Each structure stands twice: as structure tokens, then as C-alpha cells.
Coordinates of C-alpha atoms and ligand atoms in Angstrom, one line a residue:
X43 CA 9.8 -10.0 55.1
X44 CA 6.2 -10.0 53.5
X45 CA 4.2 -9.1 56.3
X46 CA 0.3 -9.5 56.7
X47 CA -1.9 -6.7 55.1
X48 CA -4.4 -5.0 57.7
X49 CA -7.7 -4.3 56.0
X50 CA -10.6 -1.7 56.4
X51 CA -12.4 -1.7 60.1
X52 CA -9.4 -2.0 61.8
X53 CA -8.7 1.3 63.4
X54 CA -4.8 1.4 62.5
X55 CA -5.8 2.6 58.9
X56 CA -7.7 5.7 60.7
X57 CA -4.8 6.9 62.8
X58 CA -3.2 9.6 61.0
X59 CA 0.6 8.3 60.8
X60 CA 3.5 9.8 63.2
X61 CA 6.5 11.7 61.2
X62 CA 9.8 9.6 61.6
X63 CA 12.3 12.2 63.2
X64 CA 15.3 12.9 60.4
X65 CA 17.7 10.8 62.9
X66 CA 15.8 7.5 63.0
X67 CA 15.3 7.3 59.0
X68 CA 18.7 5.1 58.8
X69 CA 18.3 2.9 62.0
X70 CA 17.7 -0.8 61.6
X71 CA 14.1 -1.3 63.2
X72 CA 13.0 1.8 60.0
X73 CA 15.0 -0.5 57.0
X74 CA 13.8 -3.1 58.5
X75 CA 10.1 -1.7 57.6
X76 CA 11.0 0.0 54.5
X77 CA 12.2 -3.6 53.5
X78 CA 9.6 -5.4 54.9
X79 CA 6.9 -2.6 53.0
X80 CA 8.9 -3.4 49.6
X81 CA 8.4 -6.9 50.4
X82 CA 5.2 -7.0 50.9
X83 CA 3.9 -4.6 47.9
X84 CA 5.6 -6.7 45.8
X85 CA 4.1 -9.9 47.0
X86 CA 0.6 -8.1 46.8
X87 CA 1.2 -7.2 43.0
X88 CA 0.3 -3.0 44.8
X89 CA 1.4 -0.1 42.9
X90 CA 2.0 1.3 46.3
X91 CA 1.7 0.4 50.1
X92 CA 1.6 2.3 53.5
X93 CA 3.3 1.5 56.7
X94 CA 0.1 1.6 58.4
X95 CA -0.8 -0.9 56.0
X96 CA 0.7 -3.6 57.8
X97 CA -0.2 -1.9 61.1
X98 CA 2.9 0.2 62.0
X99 CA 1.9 4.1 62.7
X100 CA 4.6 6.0 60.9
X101 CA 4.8 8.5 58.0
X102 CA 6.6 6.3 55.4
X103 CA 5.0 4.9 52.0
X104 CA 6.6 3.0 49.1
X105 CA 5.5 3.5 45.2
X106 CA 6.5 1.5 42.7
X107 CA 5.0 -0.6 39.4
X108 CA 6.6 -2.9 37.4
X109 CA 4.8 -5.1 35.0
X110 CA 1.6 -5.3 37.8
X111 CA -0.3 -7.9 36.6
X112 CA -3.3 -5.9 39.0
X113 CA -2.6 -2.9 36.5
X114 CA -1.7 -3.7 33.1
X115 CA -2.4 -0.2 31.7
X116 CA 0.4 1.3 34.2
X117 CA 3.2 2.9 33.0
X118 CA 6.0 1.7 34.7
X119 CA 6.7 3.8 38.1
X120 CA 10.5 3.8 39.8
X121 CA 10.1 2.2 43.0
X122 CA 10.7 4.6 45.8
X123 CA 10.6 5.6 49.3
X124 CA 8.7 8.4 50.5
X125 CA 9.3 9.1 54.1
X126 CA 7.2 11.9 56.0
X127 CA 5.7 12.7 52.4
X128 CA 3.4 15.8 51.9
X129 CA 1.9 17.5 48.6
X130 CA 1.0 20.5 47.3
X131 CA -1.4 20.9 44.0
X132 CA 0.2 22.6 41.1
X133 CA -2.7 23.2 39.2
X134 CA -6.8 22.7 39.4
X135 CA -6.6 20.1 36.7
X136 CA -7.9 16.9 38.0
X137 CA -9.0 13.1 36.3
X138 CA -11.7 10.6 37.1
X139 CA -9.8 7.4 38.6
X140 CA -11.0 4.0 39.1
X141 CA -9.0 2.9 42.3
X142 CA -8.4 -0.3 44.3
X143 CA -6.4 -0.4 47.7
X144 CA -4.4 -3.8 49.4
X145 CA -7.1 -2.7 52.4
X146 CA -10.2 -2.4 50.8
X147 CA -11.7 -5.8 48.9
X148 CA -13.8 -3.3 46.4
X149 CA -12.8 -0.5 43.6
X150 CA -15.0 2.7 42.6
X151 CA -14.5 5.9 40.6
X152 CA -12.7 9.1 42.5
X153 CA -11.3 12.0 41.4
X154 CA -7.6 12.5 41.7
X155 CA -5.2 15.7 41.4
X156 CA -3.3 15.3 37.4
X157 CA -0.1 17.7 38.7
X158 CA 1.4 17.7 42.2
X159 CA 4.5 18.3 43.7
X160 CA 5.6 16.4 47.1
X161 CA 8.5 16.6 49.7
X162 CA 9.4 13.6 51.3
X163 CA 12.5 12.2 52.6
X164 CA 14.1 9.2 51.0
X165 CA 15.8 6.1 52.8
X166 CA 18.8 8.0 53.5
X167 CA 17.2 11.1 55.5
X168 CA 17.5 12.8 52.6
X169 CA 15.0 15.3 51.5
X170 CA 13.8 15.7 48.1
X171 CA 11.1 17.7 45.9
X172 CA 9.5 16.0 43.1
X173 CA 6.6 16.0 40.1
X174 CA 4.2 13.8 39.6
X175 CA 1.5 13.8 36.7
X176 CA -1.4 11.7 35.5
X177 CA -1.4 8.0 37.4
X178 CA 2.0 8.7 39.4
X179 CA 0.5 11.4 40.9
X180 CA -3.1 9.6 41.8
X181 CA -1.0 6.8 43.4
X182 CA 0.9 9.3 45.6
X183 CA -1.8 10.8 46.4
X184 CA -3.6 7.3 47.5
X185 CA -0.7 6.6 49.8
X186 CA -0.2 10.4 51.3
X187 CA -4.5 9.5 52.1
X188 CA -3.4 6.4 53.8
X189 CA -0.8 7.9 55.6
X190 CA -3.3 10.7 56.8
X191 CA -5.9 8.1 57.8
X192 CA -8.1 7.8 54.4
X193 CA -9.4 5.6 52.2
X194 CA -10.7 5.2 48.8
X195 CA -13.8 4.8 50.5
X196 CA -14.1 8.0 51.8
X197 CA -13.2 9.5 48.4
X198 CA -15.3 7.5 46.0
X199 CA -18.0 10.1 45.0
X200 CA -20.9 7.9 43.1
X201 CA -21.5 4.6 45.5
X202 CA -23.0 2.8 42.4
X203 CA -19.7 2.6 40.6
X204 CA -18.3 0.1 43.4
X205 CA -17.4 -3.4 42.5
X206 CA -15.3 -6.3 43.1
X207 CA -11.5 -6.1 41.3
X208 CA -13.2 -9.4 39.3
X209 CA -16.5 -7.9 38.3
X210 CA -14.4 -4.3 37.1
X211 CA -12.4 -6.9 35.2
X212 CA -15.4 -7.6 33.8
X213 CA -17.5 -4.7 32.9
X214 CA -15.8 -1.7 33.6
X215 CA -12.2 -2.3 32.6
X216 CA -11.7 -1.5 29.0
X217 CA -14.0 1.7 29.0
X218 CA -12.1 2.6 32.2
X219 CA -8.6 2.3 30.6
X220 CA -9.9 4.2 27.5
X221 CA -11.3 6.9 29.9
X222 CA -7.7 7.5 31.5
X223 CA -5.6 7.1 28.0
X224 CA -4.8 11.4 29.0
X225 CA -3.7 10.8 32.3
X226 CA -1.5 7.6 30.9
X227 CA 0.6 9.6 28.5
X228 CA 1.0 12.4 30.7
X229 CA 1.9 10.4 33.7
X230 CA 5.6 10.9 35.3
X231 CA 8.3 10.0 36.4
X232 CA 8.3 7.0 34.4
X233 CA 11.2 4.5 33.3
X234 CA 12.7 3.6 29.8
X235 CA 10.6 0.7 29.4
Ligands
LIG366 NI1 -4.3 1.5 49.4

């Protein structure tokens, strides 16, 4: 069910999210919000969404892009679950980002980890490592940030680069995308199309 999207000011995005204990993973009120997070993200045109994003305090984030008409330039991204998710860096190496969030009605320029590792549980229970480089990796890391109690607003680094989604569109897009072509080809796990 696409539920409504909370947005910044409201104090659920500041709570740091509760870890979902292994056993409740597969009962029916948790599918019932991993469903309703798919549903919603999808609605939203997000590469990603938090549960706290539609007020419910718990440790579980969807990813996922597929032909986002929000971000064109985004290779496509396997949708997936990531319950109790944390990261580790696997290198310094980092890229200049231009972000957006469902939450936050303006965009700005952040830096972002190219190479991290996370474990998470999936919808199941069960626990899994995995890679992320280049924009993957920046969009898990935007979630984990939610699900800590950040936002892009506490990470963008130069307050004159902020702008509406339209006026980015605008003036900032193309250099943007050209900026970011590294982190593009080197971005994974990504899909056959
Ligand atoms: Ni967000």
C-alpha cells in the first residue's frame, strides 16, 4: 500500500531506527512494511526509501532503480531489502554527489564513500555481505543515514549549491551528470540492462 511520505521537521526522521530482532523479519505486520516501503518508492519514482520515511522506527531500507524518470543517468540497481543494514568503507576513495531525498524538497552537492561493503539481512532473516561501488554505494549510504537519523542536509558541505529538483534540472544537471560519468561506470551491482 503506498503510504504517505514524512518530510524534514518531523522528528521521526531524527530518531535513530530500532534493529528488527532476526525472529520478527518474516511476520506479517514487517512484509506488510517491506511491501508497503516497495510500494511507496515506487510510486515516489526514489532510488531508495527508509522505513522511517513513512514514520515507522525500524532498521529496514529498500534500494532499487529502474528506468527512474527522477534519475535518468542511473544505472539500473536490483531492488532489494536491506534489513538492520550497516557499512564498512573499503577504501578512502570518495565522489562529489548531487543528492535529493523523498523527505527533503531541495538537492545539494555531498560527498559520498565510491567502495563499501554492508551486512544486512534480507526479507527472509537471512544475512548477507555485499559490494557496492560508485552511485549503488552513495544510495546505500543515503538510506543507512536515514536509518541512523540523517539527512542530506546535514551532509551537504557548500550551502550555495542547494536548489530545487526543477531549478538543478535546469542549471546544474548536465555538468552534474558529466561530473559523475567515473562513479557511473564503476557503480555495482547492476542488471543486464
Ligand atoms: Ni532520502
Amino acid at each position: 500500500m503506498i503510504k504517505p511520505i514524512v518530510e524534514i521537521g518531523d522528528p521521526v526522521l531524527r530518531e535513530p531506527t530500532r534493529p528488527v530482532s532476526y525472529e520478527a523479519v518474516t511476520t506479517e505486520p514487517v512484509q506488510s512494511l517491506i511491501d508497503d516501503l516497495i510500494d511507496t518508492m515506487r510510486h515516489a519514482d526514489g532510488a531508495g526509501i527508509a522505513a522511517n520515511q513513512i514514520g515507522i522506527n525500524l532498521r529496514i531500507a529498500i534500494i532499487g532503480v529502474d528506468h527512474n524518470d527522477r534519475y535518468p543517468y542511473k544505472p539500473h540497481l536490483p531492488m532489494q531489502v536491506l534489513v538492520n543494514p550497516t557499512y564498512r568503507t573499503l577504501d578512502d576513495e570518495t565522489y562529489r554527489n548531487n543528492e535529493g531525498c523523498l523527505s527533503v524538497p531541495v538537492r545539494g552537492y555531498l560527498d559520498r564513500f565510491m567502495n563499501i561493503e554492508i551486512e544486512a539481512l534480507n526479507r527472509n532473516g537471512e544475512p548477507f555481505q555485499q559490494v557496492y561501488r560508485g552511485l549503488s554505494a552513495g544510495t546505500v549510504q543515503h538510506e543507512i543515514d536515514h536509518l541512523d537519523g540523517f539527512l542530506i542536509t546535514d551532509r551537504i558541505d557548500d550551502n550555495a549549491s542547494i536548489s530545487t529538483w526543477e531549478n538543478f534540472r535546469r542549471h546544474e544537471y548536465d555538468a552534474f551528470v558529466d561530473s559523475i560519468a567515473d562513479a557511473i561506470i564503476r557503480t555495482e551491482p547492476r542488471g543486464d540492462t
